[in-house]
């Protein structure tokens, strides 16, 4: 079975062609909180560096990531923390 | 515009700063909502908290309204600013304070 982290990784790779991509499952940190599920895969953090973000505002960047992961957010991803940078940004 | 959209639109414009959140400013029920409430509290900005946990229609409707899939959502003068990460990054960069001042909203601590 494909894990949610793998699904997120493959969607972001195909949509944003990132130079750097890190997908971290933080579900265990939210144990017992709203949206948490026994079998995990609900809370994720993604760090993306992509030229698709160049010249775009924070809001536009996050919208690109949210749009790429719309299905995952609808399925079971409850919280998505996003760090979106263009190449060359610190 | 559907009923729920009209209700949300009225909420968004009911106050200069509106935060759609889980829980209330005094008792946030989620860490992400709590972070934004804390930042607004630190800046001493008056705002209206709308608890989406109390209203399923608004909880779902706000996501369509802003085309943004998660809670919290911060609005300033009717404009969607972002969620927790954007608010925090803007605060850390001093951009949130600048935005409030630009919109004529008094910020207590300028740093």
CSV table of C-alpha atoms in Angstrom, one decimal:
chain,number,residue,atom,x,y,z
A,1,UNK,CA,0.0,0.0,0.0
A,2,UNK,CA,1.2,3.5,-0.8
A,3,UNK,CA,1.7,5.6,2.2
A,4,UNK,CA,0.3,9.1,2.4
A,5,UNK,CA,3.8,10.5,2.6
A,6,UNK,CA,4.6,8.7,-0.7
A,7,UNK,CA,1.4,10.1,-2.3
A,8,UNK,CA,2.3,13.6,-1.2
A,9,UNK,CA,5.8,13.3,-2.4
A,10,UNK,CA,4.8,12.0,-5.9
A,11,UNK,CA,2.1,14.7,-6.3
A,12,UNK,CA,4.5,17.5,-5.4
A,13,UNK,CA,7.2,16.1,-7.6
A,14,UNK,CA,5.0,16.0,-10.6
A,15,UNK,CA,3.3,19.3,-10.0
A,16,UNK,CA,6.1,21.5,-8.8
A,17,UNK,CA,9.3,19.8,-10.0
A,18,UNK,CA,11.0,20.8,-6.8
A,19,UNK,CA,14.8,21.2,-6.4
A,20,UNK,CA,14.3,20.1,-2.8
A,21,UNK,CA,11.4,18.3,-1.2
A,22,UNK,CA,11.0,17.0,2.3
A,23,UNK,CA,7.7,15.4,3.5
A,24,UNK,CA,7.5,14.8,7.2
A,25,UNK,CA,4.7,12.8,8.9
A,26,UNK,CA,4.1,14.6,12.2
A,27,UNK,CA,1.0,12.8,13.0
A,28,UNK,CA,2.4,11.2,16.2
A,29,UNK,CA,3.0,14.7,17.6
A,30,UNK,CA,-0.7,15.3,17.5
A,31,UNK,CA,-1.9,12.2,19.3
A,32,UNK,CA,-5.3,12.7,20.8
A,33,UNK,CA,-5.8,16.1,19.3
A,34,UNK,CA,-8.6,17.0,16.8
A,35,UNK,CA,-8.3,15.2,13.5
A,36,UNK,CA,-5.9,12.7,14.8
A,37,UNK,CA,-6.6,9.1,13.9
A,38,UNK,CA,-5.3,5.9,15.4
A,39,UNK,CA,-3.6,4.8,12.2
A,40,UNK,CA,-1.9,8.1,11.7
A,41,UNK,CA,-1.1,9.9,8.4
A,42,UNK,CA,-3.1,13.0,9.3
A,43,UNK,CA,-0.6,15.7,10.0
A,44,UNK,CA,2.2,16.6,7.6
A,45,UNK,CA,4.9,19.1,7.1
A,46,UNK,CA,6.3,19.8,3.6
A,47,UNK,CA,9.4,21.7,2.8
A,48,UNK,CA,9.5,22.6,-0.9
A,49,UNK,CA,12.0,24.5,-2.9
A,50,UNK,CA,10.8,25.1,-6.5
A,51,UNK,CA,11.3,27.6,-9.2
A,52,UNK,CA,7.5,27.5,-9.5
A,53,UNK,CA,7.4,29.8,-6.5
A,54,UNK,CA,9.7,32.5,-7.9
A,55,UNK,CA,8.0,35.9,-7.8
A,56,UNK,CA,5.0,34.6,-6.0
A,57,UNK,CA,3.5,35.7,-2.7
A,58,UNK,CA,3.3,33.4,0.3
A,59,UNK,CA,-0.4,33.0,-0.3
A,60,UNK,CA,0.1,32.1,-4.0
A,61,UNK,CA,2.8,29.6,-3.1
A,62,UNK,CA,0.7,27.9,-0.4
A,63,UNK,CA,-2.3,27.8,-2.8
A,64,UNK,CA,-0.1,25.9,-5.4
A,65,UNK,CA,0.8,23.3,-2.7
A,66,UNK,CA,-2.8,23.1,-1.5
A,67,UNK,CA,-4.0,22.6,-5.0
A,68,UNK,CA,-1.5,19.9,-5.8
A,69,UNK,CA,-2.6,18.0,-2.6
A,70,UNK,CA,-6.4,18.8,-2.8
A,71,UNK,CA,-7.3,15.1,-3.0
A,72,UNK,CA,-5.0,14.2,-0.1
A,73,UNK,CA,-6.5,17.0,2.0
A,74,UNK,CA,-10.0,15.8,1.2
A,75,UNK,CA,-9.1,12.1,1.9
A,76,UNK,CA,-7.5,12.2,5.3
A,77,UNK,CA,-4.8,14.9,5.7
A,78,UNK,CA,-6.1,17.1,8.5
A,79,UNK,CA,-3.2,19.6,8.9
A,80,UNK,CA,-0.6,20.6,6.4
A,81,UNK,CA,2.3,22.8,7.4
A,82,UNK,CA,4.0,24.3,4.4
A,83,UNK,CA,7.5,25.9,3.9
A,84,UNK,CA,7.6,27.1,0.3
A,85,UNK,CA,10.7,28.7,-1.0
A,86,UNK,CA,12.1,29.6,-4.4
A,87,UNK,CA,15.7,28.6,-5.3
A,88,UNK,CA,18.2,30.9,-3.7
A,89,UNK,CA,16.0,32.1,-0.9
A,90,UNK,CA,17.4,31.5,2.6
B,1,UNK,CA,-24.5,33.6,-3.3
B,2,UNK,CA,-25.7,30.7,-1.1
B,3,UNK,CA,-26.9,31.3,2.4
B,4,UNK,CA,-23.7,30.0,4.0
B,5,UNK,CA,-21.6,32.1,1.8
B,6,UNK,CA,-23.6,35.2,2.7
B,7,UNK,CA,-23.3,34.4,6.4
B,8,UNK,CA,-19.5,33.9,6.0
B,9,UNK,CA,-19.2,37.1,4.0
B,10,UNK,CA,-21.0,39.0,6.8
B,11,UNK,CA,-18.7,37.4,9.4
B,12,UNK,CA,-15.6,38.3,7.4
B,13,UNK,CA,-16.7,41.9,7.2
B,14,UNK,CA,-18.1,42.2,10.7
B,15,UNK,CA,-14.7,43.2,12.2
B,16,UNK,CA,-11.4,44.6,10.9
B,17,UNK,CA,-9.6,41.4,11.9
B,18,UNK,CA,-11.4,38.1,11.9
B,19,UNK,CA,-9.9,34.7,12.8
B,20,UNK,CA,-11.8,31.6,11.9
B,21,UNK,CA,-10.4,29.1,14.4
B,22,UNK,CA,-11.0,25.9,16.3
B,23,UNK,CA,-12.0,27.0,19.8
B,24,UNK,CA,-12.0,30.6,21.0
B,25,UNK,CA,-9.3,33.2,21.5
B,26,UNK,CA,-9.3,32.3,25.2
B,27,UNK,CA,-9.5,28.6,24.7
B,28,UNK,CA,-8.1,27.5,21.4
B,29,UNK,CA,-8.8,23.8,20.7
B,30,UNK,CA,-6.0,23.3,18.2
B,31,UNK,CA,-2.3,24.2,18.3
B,32,UNK,CA,-2.4,25.9,14.9
B,33,UNK,CA,-5.4,28.1,15.8
B,34,UNK,CA,-3.7,28.8,19.1
B,35,UNK,CA,-0.5,30.1,17.4
B,36,UNK,CA,-2.4,32.7,15.4
B,37,UNK,CA,-4.4,33.8,18.5
B,38,UNK,CA,-1.2,34.1,20.4
B,39,UNK,CA,0.4,36.3,17.7
B,40,UNK,CA,-2.7,38.6,17.5
B,41,UNK,CA,-2.7,38.8,21.3
B,42,UNK,CA,1.0,39.7,21.3
B,43,UNK,CA,0.4,42.5,18.8
B,44,UNK,CA,-2.6,43.7,20.9
B,45,UNK,CA,-4.8,43.7,17.8
B,46,UNK,CA,-8.5,43.6,18.5
B,47,UNK,CA,-10.1,40.7,16.6
B,48,UNK,CA,-13.1,38.6,16.4
B,49,UNK,CA,-12.7,34.8,16.8
B,50,UNK,CA,-15.2,32.7,15.0
B,51,UNK,CA,-15.3,29.1,16.4
B,52,UNK,CA,-15.8,26.8,13.5
B,53,UNK,CA,-16.3,23.8,15.8
B,54,UNK,CA,-19.6,25.4,16.9
B,55,UNK,CA,-21.0,25.6,13.4
B,56,UNK,CA,-20.5,22.7,10.9
B,57,UNK,CA,-21.9,24.8,8.0
B,58,UNK,CA,-19.3,27.5,8.5
B,59,UNK,CA,-16.6,25.0,9.1
B,60,UNK,CA,-17.1,23.5,5.7
B,61,UNK,CA,-18.2,26.7,4.0
B,62,UNK,CA,-15.2,28.8,4.9
B,63,UNK,CA,-12.9,26.4,3.0
B,64,UNK,CA,-14.9,27.0,-0.2
B,65,UNK,CA,-15.2,30.7,0.5
B,66,UNK,CA,-11.5,31.2,0.6
B,67,UNK,CA,-10.5,28.2,-1.6
B,68,UNK,CA,-8.3,27.3,1.4
B,69,UNK,CA,-8.5,23.7,2.8
B,70,UNK,CA,-7.5,24.2,6.4
B,71,UNK,CA,-8.3,26.1,9.6
B,72,UNK,CA,-7.3,28.6,11.0
B,73,UNK,CA,-7.9,31.4,8.5
B,74,UNK,CA,-7.1,35.0,9.1
B,75,UNK,CA,-8.9,37.9,7.4
B,76,UNK,CA,-8.0,41.6,7.6
B,77,UNK,CA,-10.5,44.1,6.3
B,78,UNK,CA,-12.3,41.4,4.5
B,79,UNK,CA,-9.2,40.1,2.8
B,80,UNK,CA,-7.9,36.6,3.3
B,81,UNK,CA,-4.3,36.7,4.6
B,82,UNK,CA,-3.5,33.0,5.1
B,83,UNK,CA,-3.3,30.2,7.6
B,84,UNK,CA,-1.0,29.5,10.5
B,85,UNK,CA,2.3,29.2,8.6
B,86,UNK,CA,1.8,32.4,6.5
B,87,UNK,CA,0.7,34.4,9.6
B,88,UNK,CA,3.7,33.2,11.6
B,89,UNK,CA,6.2,33.9,8.8
B,90,UNK,CA,4.7,37.3,8.2
B,91,UNK,CA,4.9,38.1,11.9
B,92,UNK,CA,8.5,36.9,12.2
B,93,UNK,CA,9.4,39.1,9.1
B,94,UNK,CA,7.6,42.1,10.5
B,95,UNK,CA,5.2,42.0,7.6
B,96,UNK,CA,2.1,41.3,9.6
B,97,UNK,CA,2.7,44.4,11.8
B,98,UNK,CA,3.3,46.4,8.6
B,99,UNK,CA,0.1,45.1,7.1
B,100,UNK,CA,-2.0,46.1,10.1
B,101,UNK,CA,-0.5,49.6,10.2
B,102,UNK,CA,-1.0,50.0,6.5
B,103,UNK,CA,-4.7,49.1,7.0
B,104,UNK,CA,-5.0,51.6,9.9
B,105,UNK,CA,-5.2,48.9,12.6
B,106,UNK,CA,-3.2,49.9,15.7
B,107,UNK,CA,-0.5,47.5,16.8
B,108,UNK,CA,0.6,47.6,20.4
B,109,UNK,CA,4.1,46.4,20.1
B,110,UNK,CA,5.9,47.7,17.0
B,111,UNK,CA,8.8,45.3,17.2
